[in-house]
Coordinates of N, CA and C in Angstrom, one line a residue:
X1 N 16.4 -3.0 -1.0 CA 15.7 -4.1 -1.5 C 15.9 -4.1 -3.0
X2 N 16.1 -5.2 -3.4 CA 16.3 -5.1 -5.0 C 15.3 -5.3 -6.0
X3 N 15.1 -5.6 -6.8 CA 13.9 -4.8 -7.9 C 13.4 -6.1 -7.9
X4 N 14.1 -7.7 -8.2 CA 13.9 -8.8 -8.1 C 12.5 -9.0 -6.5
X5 N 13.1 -8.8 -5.7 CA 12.5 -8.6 -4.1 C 11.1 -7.8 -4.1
X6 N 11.3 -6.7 -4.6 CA 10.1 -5.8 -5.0 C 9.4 -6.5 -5.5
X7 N 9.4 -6.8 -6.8 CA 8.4 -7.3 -7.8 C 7.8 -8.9 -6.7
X8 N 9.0 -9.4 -6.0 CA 8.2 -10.5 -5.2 C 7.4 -10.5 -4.1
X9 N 7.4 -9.1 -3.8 CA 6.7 -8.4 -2.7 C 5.3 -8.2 -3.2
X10 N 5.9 -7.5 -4.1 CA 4.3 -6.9 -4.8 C 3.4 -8.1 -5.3
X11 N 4.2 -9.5 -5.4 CA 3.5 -10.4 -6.2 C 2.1 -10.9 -5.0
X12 N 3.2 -10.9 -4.1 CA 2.6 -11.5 -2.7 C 1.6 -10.6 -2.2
X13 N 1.2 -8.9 -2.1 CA 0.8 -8.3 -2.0 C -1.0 -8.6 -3.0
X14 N -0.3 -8.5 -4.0 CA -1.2 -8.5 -5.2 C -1.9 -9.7 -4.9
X15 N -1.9 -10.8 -4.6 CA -2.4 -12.5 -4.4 C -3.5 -12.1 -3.1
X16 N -2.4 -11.6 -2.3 CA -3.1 -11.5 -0.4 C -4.7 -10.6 -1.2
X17 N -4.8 -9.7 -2.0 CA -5.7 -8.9 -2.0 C -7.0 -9.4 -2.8
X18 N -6.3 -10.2 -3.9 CA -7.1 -11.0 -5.1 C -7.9 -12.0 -3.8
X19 N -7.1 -12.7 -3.3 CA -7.2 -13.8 -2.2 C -8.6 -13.7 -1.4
X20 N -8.8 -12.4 -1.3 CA -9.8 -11.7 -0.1 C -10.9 -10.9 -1.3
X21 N -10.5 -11.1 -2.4 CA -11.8 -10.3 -3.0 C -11.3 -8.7 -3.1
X22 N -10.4 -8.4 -2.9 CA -10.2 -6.8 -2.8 C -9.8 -6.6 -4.5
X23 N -10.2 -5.3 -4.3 CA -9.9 -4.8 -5.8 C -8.4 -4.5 -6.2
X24 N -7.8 -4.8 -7.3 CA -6.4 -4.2 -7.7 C -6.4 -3.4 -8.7
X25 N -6.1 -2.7 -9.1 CA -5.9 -1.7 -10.0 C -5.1 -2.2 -11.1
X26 N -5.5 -1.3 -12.2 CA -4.6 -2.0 -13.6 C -2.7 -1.7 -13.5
X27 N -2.9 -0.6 -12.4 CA -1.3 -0.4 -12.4 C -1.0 -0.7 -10.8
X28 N -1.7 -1.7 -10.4 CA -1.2 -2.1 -9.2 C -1.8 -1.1 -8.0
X29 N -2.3 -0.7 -8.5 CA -3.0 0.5 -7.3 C -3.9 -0.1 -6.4
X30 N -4.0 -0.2 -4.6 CA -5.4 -0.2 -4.2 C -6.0 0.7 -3.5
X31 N -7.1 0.8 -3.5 CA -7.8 1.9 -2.5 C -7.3 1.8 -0.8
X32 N -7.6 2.9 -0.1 CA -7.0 3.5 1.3 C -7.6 2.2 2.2
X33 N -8.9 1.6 1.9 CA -8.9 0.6 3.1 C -8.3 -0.3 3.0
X34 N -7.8 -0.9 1.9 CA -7.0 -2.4 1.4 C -5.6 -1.8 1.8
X35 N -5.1 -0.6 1.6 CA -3.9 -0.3 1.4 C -3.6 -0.4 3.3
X36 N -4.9 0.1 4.3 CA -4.9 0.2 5.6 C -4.6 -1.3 5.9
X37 N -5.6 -2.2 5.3 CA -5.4 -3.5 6.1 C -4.2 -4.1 5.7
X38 N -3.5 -3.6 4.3 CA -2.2 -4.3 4.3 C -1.0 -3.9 5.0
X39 N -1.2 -2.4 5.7 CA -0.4 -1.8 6.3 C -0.4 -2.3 8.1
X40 N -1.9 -2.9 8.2 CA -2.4 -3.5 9.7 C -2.3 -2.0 10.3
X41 N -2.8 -0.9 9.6 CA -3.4 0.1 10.1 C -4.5 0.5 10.0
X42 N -5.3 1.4 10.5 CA -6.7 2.0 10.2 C -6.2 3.2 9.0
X43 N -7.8 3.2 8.1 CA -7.6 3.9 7.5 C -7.4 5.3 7.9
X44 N -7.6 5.6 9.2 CA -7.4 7.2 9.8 C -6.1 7.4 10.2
X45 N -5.3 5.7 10.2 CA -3.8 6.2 10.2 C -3.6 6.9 9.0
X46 N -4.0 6.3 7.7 CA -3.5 6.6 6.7 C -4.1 8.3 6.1
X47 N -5.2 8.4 6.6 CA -5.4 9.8 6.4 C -4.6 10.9 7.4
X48 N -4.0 10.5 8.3 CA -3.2 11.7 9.5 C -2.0 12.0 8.7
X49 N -1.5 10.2 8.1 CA -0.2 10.3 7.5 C 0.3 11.1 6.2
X50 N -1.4 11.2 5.6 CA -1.6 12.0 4.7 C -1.2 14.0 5.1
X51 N -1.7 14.0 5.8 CA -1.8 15.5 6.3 C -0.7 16.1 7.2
X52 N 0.2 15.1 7.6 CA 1.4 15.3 7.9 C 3.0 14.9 7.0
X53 N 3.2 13.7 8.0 CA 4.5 13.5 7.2 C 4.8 13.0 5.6
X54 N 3.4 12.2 5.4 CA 3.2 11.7 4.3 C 4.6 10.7 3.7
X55 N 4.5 9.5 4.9 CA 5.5 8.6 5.2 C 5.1 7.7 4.0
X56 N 3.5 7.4 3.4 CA 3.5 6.3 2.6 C 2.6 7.5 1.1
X57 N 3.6 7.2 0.5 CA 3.0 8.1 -1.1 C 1.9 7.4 -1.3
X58 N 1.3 8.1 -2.2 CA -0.4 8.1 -2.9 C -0.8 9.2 -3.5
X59 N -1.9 8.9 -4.3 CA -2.0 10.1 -5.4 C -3.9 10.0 -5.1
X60 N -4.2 11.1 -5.1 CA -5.7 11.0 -5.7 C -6.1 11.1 -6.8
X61 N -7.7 10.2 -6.2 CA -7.9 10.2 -8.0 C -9.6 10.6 -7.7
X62 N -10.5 10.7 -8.6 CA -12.0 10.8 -8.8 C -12.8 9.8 -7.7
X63 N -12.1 8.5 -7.8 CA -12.6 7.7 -6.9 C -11.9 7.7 -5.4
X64 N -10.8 8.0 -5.2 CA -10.6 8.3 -4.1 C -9.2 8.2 -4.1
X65 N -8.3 8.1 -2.7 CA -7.1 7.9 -2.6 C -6.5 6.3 -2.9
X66 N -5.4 6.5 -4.2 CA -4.5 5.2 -4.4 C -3.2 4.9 -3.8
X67 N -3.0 3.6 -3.2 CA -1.9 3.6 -3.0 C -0.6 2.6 -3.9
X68 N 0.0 2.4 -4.4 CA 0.6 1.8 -5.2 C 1.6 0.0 -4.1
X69 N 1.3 -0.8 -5.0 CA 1.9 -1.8 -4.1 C 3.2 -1.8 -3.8
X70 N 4.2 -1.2 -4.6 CA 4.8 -1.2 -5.0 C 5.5 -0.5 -3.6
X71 N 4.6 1.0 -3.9 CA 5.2 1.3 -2.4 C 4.6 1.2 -1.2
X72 N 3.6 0.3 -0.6 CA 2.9 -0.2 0.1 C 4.6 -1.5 0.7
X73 N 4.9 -2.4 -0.5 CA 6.0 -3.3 0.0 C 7.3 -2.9 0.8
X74 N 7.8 -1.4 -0.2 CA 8.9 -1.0 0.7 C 8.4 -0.5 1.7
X75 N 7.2 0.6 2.2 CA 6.8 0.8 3.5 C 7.0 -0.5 4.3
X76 N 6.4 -1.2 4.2 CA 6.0 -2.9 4.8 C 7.7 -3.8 5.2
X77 N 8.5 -3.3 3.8 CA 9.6 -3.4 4.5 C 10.4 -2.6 5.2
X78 N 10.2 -1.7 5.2 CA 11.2 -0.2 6.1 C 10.8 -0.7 7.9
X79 N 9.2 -0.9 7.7 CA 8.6 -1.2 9.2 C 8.9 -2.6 9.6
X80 N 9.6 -3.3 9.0 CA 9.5 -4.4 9.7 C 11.0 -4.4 10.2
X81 N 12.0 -3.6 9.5 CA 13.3 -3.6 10.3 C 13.1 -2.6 11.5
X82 N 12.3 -2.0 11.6 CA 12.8 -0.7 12.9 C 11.6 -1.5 13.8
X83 N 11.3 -2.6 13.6 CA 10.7 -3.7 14.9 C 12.0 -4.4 15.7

């Protein structure tokens, strides 16, 4: 995916979230349940994924686990070709 693609991913990401009231972060970051519903997983997917393969990056913080849109979109695109 090329960087043009990304940034239009993320644009779309970032809208879907404002759209619904969800919080975005100053660096594009959202918390594990926004990051779950954009993934159309539970957030206990995202905590297993954590403790194993750790297929979608994220960082902790004081307030909890972030995920970046950025890589939220390439996840979102990796999964939609191996459909």
């Amino acid at each position: 995916m090329s960087n043009h693609d990304t940034d239009d991913r993320v644009e779309l990401l970032r809208r879907w979230c404002l759209d619904r009231g969800l919080w975005v972060g100053p660096f594009d970051e959202v918390g594990e349940s926004t990051a779950a519903a954009l993934c159309d997983r539970s957030p206990e997917t995202l905590r297993y994924w954590r403790g194993t393969d750790r297929r979608l990056p994220c960082r902790k913080t004081k307030a909890g686990w972030r995920y970046a849109l950025c890589d939220l979109a390439e996840f979102l695109d990796e999964d939609a070709e191996g459909c």
